[in-house]
Short mmCIF file of C-alpha atoms in Angstrom, two decimals:
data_model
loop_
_atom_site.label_atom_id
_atom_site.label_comp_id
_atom_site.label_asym_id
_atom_site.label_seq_id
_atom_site.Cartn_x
_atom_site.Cartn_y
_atom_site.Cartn_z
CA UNK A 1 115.95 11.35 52.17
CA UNK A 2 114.54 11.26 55.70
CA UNK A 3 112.60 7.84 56.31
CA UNK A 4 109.77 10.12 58.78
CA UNK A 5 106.33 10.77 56.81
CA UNK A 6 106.40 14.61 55.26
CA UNK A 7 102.69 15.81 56.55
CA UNK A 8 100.79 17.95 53.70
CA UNK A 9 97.84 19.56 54.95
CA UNK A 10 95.41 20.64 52.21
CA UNK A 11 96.88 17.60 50.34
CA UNK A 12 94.54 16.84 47.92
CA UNK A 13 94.41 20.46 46.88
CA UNK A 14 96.12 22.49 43.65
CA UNK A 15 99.16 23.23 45.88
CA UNK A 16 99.32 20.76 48.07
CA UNK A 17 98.19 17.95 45.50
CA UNK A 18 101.41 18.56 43.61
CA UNK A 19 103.89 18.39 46.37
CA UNK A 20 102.71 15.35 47.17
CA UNK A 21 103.04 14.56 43.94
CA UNK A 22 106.54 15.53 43.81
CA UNK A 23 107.57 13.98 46.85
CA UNK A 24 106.31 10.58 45.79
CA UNK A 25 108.32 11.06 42.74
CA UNK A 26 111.30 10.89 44.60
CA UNK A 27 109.95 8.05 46.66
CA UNK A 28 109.81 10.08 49.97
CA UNK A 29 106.80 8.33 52.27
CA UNK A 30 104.03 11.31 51.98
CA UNK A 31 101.14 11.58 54.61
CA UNK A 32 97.97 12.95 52.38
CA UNK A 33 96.25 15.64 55.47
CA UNK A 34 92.86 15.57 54.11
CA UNK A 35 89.52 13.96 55.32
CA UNK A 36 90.04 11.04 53.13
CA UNK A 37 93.58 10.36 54.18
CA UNK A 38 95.52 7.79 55.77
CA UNK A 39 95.07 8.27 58.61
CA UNK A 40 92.38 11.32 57.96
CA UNK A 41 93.39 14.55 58.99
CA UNK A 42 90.70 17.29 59.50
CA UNK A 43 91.23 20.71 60.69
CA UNK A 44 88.71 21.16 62.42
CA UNK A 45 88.53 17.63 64.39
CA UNK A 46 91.73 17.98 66.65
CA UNK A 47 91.56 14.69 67.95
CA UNK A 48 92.76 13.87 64.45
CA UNK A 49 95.96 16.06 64.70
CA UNK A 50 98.13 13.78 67.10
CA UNK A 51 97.82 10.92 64.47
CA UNK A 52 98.32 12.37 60.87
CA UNK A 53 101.60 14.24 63.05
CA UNK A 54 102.96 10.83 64.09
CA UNK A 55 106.48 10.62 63.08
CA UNK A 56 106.11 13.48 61.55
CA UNK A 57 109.14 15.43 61.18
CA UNK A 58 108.13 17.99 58.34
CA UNK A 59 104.92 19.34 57.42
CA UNK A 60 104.22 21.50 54.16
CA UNK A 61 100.64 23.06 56.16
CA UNK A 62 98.61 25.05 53.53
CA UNK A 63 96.24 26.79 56.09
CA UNK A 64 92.45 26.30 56.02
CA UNK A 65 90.74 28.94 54.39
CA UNK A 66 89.42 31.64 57.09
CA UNK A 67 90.07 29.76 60.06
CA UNK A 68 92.67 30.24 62.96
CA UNK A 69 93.91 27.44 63.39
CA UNK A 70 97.43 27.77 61.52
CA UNK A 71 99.03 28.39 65.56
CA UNK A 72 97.32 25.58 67.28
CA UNK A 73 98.37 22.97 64.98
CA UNK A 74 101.74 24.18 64.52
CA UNK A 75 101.98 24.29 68.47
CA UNK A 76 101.04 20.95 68.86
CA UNK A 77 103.16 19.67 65.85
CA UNK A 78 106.22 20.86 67.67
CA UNK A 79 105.44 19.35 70.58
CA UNK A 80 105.02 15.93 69.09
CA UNK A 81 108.53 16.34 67.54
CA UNK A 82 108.11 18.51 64.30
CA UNK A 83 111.40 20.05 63.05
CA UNK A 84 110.27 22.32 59.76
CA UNK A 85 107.77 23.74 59.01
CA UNK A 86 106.84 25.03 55.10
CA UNK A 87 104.16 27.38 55.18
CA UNK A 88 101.88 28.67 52.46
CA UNK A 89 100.91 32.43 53.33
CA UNK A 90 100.02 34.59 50.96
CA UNK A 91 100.82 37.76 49.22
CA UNK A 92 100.32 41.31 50.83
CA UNK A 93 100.58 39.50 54.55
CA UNK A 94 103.18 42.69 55.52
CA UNK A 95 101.39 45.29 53.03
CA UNK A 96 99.38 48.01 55.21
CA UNK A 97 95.47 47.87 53.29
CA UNK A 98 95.95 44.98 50.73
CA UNK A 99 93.31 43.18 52.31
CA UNK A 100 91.54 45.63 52.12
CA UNK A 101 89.25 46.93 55.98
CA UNK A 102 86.20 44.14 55.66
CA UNK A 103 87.72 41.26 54.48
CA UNK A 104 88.91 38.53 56.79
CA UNK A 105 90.58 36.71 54.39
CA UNK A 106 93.98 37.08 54.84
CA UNK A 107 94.23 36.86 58.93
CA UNK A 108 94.94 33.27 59.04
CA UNK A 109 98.37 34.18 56.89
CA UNK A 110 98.65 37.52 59.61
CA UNK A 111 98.15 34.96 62.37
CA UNK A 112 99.91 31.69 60.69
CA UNK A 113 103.23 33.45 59.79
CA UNK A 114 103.70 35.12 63.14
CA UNK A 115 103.00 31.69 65.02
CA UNK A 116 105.75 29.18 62.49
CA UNK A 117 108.04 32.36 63.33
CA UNK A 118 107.69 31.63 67.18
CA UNK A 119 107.02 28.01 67.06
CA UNK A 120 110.77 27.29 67.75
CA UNK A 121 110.85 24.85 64.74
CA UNK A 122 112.81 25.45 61.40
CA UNK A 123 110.46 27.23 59.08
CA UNK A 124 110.30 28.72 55.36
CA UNK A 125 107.15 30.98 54.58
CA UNK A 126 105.86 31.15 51.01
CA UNK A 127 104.08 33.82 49.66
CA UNK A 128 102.57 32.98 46.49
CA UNK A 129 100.68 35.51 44.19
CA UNK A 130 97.50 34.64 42.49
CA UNK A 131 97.41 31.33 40.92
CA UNK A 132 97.75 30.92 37.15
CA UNK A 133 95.96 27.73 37.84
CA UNK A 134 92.63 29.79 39.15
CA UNK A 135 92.24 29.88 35.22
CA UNK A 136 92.26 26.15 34.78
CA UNK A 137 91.09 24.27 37.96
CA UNK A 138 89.69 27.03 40.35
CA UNK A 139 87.58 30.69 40.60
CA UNK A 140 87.80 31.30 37.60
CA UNK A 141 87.00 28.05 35.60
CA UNK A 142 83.10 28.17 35.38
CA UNK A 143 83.79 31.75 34.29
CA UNK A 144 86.23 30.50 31.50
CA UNK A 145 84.29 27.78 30.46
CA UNK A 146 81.31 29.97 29.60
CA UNK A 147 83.30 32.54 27.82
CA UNK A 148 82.90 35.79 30.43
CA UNK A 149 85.16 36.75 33.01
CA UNK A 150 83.42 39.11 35.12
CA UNK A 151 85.78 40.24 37.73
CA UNK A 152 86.17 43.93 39.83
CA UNK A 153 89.87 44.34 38.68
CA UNK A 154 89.79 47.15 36.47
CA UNK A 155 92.20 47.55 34.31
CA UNK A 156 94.55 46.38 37.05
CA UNK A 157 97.13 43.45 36.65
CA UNK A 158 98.82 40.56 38.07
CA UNK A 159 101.57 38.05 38.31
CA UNK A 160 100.12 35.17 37.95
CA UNK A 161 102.42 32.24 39.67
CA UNK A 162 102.21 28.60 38.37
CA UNK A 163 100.93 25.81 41.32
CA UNK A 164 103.71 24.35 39.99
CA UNK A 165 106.63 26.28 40.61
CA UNK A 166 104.80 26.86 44.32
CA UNK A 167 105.15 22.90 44.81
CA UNK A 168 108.45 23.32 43.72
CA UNK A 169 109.83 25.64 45.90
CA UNK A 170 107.69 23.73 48.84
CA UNK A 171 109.64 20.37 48.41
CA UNK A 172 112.91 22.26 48.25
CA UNK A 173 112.30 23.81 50.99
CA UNK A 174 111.16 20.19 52.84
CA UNK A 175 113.63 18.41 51.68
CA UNK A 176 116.82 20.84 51.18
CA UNK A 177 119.15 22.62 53.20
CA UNK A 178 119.54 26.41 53.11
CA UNK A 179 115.72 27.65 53.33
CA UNK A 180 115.35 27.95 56.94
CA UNK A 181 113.74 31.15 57.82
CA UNK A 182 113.59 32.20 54.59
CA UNK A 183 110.00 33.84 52.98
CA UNK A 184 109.82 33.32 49.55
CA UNK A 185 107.63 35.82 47.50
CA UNK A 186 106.51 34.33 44.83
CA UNK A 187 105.35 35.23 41.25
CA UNK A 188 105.24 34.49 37.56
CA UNK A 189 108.00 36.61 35.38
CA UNK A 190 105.42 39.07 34.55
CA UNK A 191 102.28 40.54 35.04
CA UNK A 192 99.19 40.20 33.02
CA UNK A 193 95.87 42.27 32.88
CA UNK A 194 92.91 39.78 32.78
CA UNK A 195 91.94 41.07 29.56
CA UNK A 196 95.14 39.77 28.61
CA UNK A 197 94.82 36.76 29.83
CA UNK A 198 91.76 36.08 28.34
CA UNK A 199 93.41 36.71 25.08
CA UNK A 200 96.13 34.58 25.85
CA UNK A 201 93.38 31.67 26.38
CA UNK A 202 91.41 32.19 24.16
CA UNK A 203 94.43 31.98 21.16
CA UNK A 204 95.53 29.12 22.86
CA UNK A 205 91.37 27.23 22.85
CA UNK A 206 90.26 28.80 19.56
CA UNK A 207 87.15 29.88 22.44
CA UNK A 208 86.58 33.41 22.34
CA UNK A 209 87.12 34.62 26.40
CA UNK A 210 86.19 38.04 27.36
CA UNK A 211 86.78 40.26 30.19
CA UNK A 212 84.53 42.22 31.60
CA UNK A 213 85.10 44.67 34.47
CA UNK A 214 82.53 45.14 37.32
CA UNK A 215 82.40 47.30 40.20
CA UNK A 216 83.24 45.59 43.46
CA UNK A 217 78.68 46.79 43.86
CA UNK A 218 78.10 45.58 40.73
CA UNK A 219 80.37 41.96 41.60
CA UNK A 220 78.99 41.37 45.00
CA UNK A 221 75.09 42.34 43.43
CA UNK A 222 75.87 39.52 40.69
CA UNK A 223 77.03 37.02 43.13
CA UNK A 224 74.36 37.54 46.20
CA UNK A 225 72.30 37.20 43.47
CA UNK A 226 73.47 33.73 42.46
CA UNK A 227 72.59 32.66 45.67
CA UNK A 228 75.91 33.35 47.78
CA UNK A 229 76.29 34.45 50.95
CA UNK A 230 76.76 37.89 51.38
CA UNK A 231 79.81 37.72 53.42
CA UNK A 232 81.20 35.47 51.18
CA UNK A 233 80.52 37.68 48.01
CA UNK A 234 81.99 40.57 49.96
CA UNK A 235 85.43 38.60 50.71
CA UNK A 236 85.90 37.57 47.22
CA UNK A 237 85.43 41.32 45.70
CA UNK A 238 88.19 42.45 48.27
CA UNK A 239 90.40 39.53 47.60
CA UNK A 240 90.13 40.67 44.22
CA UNK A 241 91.02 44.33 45.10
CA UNK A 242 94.46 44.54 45.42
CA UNK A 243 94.52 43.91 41.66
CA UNK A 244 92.14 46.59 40.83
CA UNK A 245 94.31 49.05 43.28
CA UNK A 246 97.49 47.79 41.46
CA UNK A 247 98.70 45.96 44.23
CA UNK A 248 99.30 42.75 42.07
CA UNK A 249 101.59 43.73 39.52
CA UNK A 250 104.40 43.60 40.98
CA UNK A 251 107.25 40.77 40.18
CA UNK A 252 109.29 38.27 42.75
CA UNK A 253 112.20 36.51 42.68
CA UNK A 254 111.65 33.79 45.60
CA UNK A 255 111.06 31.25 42.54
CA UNK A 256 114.99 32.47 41.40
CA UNK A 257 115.88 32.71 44.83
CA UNK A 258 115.05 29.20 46.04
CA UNK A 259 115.46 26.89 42.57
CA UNK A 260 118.05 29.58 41.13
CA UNK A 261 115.94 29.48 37.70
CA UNK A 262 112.89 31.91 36.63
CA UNK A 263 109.68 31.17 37.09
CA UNK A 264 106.97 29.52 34.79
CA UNK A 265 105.56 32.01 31.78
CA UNK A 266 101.56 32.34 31.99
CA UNK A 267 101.92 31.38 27.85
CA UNK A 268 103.26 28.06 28.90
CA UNK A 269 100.85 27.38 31.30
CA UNK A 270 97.92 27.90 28.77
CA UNK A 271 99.58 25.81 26.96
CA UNK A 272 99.79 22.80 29.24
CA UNK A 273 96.08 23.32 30.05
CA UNK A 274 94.28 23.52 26.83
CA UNK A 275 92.72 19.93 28.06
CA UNK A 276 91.04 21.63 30.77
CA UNK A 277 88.92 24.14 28.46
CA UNK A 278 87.88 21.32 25.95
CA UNK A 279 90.69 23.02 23.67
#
């Protein structure tokens, strides 16, 4: 195990959160890249890039959300001495319309995978498919918690991959040999309609969870009208597209590929997070 600090931007969040989490398991010093860290990292203060990347010589960089900044930093990291590079894209990065034409979303993956591909440094890209923990700890919490999914996914499904098998596959990649230029996509061992997820949850809580379908109008009408943005409404109906347009369904083996076992089952991941739905 190296003795230089692994950097993990977005460390305080669900994916980066557990590799750092993992990493200190295995008593590897871990530099938390987050506002509150030590030293404080913050995307978009660049005078506190050279610092967190002292001594650096591995960074797991989960991109910030609708920025470009993904090829600056990674510039500058290898020219302060970086050597790998583990980034967290995102599915559909290579898929012609997944994004669908107005949303924005996914050009910091576009723009962050081509610039760790030409950085010079060893680099692994993951590509992760929607979180099973969205259910538990993210979008789709409040939405859980109050019994209604309302979502513009049809009748359309997804693999749902666990943050922890992500983490997984991040650390082995940081700290293993044999995953340079490698992109791992990654999903859960099969796909689930949100209806059926609900189900799933709601056997698991004893809370009854329904689904109900919207159209991406209907969706961005509900959320403008809860006071967001309506930019922001419109990027979150086409993130959710590619499931309605059966995009999402589809299963990967970079969790085989890169631990050489299968992925985590959405079942058992209910089952680890009853505690977050009061179940």
């Amino acid at each position: 195990m190296t003795n230089h600090p692994f950097l993990i931007t977005g460390g305080t969040g669900k994916i980066g959160g557990r590799v750092v989490s993992r990493l200190r398991e295995r008593g590897a010093p871990v530099r938390v890249g987050s506002r509150s860290g030590e030293p404080p990292f913050d995307w978009n203060d660049r005078t506190t890039w050279d610092t967190a990347l002292d001594g650096v010589k591995a960074v797991c960089l989960v991109p910030l959300d609708g920025e470009l900044l993904t090829r600056p930093f990674v510039e500058r990291a290898a020219q302060l001495g970086v050597e790998r590079v583990v980034l967290v894209s995102g599915r559909g990065v290579d898929v012609p319309g997944y994004s669908g034409e107005a949303n924005l979303a996914g050009a910091p993956h576009v723009d962050g995978e081509s610039a760790v591909r030409g950085s010079g440094v060893a680099w692994t890209v993951l590509r992760p498919a929607w979180f099973a923990q969205n259910f538990s700890e993210g979008l789709f919490l409040d939405a859980v918690l109050a019994g209604e999914l309302r979502l513009p996914a049809g009748d359309g499904a997804a693999s749902f991959v666990d943050a922890e098998d992500i983490a997984a596959v991040a650390v082995a990649a940081l700290t293993e040999d044999g995953h340079t230029g490698r992109t791992y996509e990654l999903s859960g061992p099969r796909a689930l309609t949100f209806a059926e997820a609900a189900a799933e949850i709601s056997g698991a809580t004893g809370r009854e969870l329904r689904y109900v379908p919207l159209s991406h109008e209907e969706f961005v009408g509900e959320l403008t009208a809860q006071g967001w943005p309506p930019a922001a409404a419109q990027d979150y109906a086409e993130a959710v597209g590619p499931i309605r347009r059966g995009m999402d369904s589809h299963l990967s083996d970079g969790v085989r590929r890169a631990l050489g076992r299968e992925s985590r089952d959405f079942t058992d991941f209910v089952k680890a997070s009853v505690g977050a739905w009061g179940g």
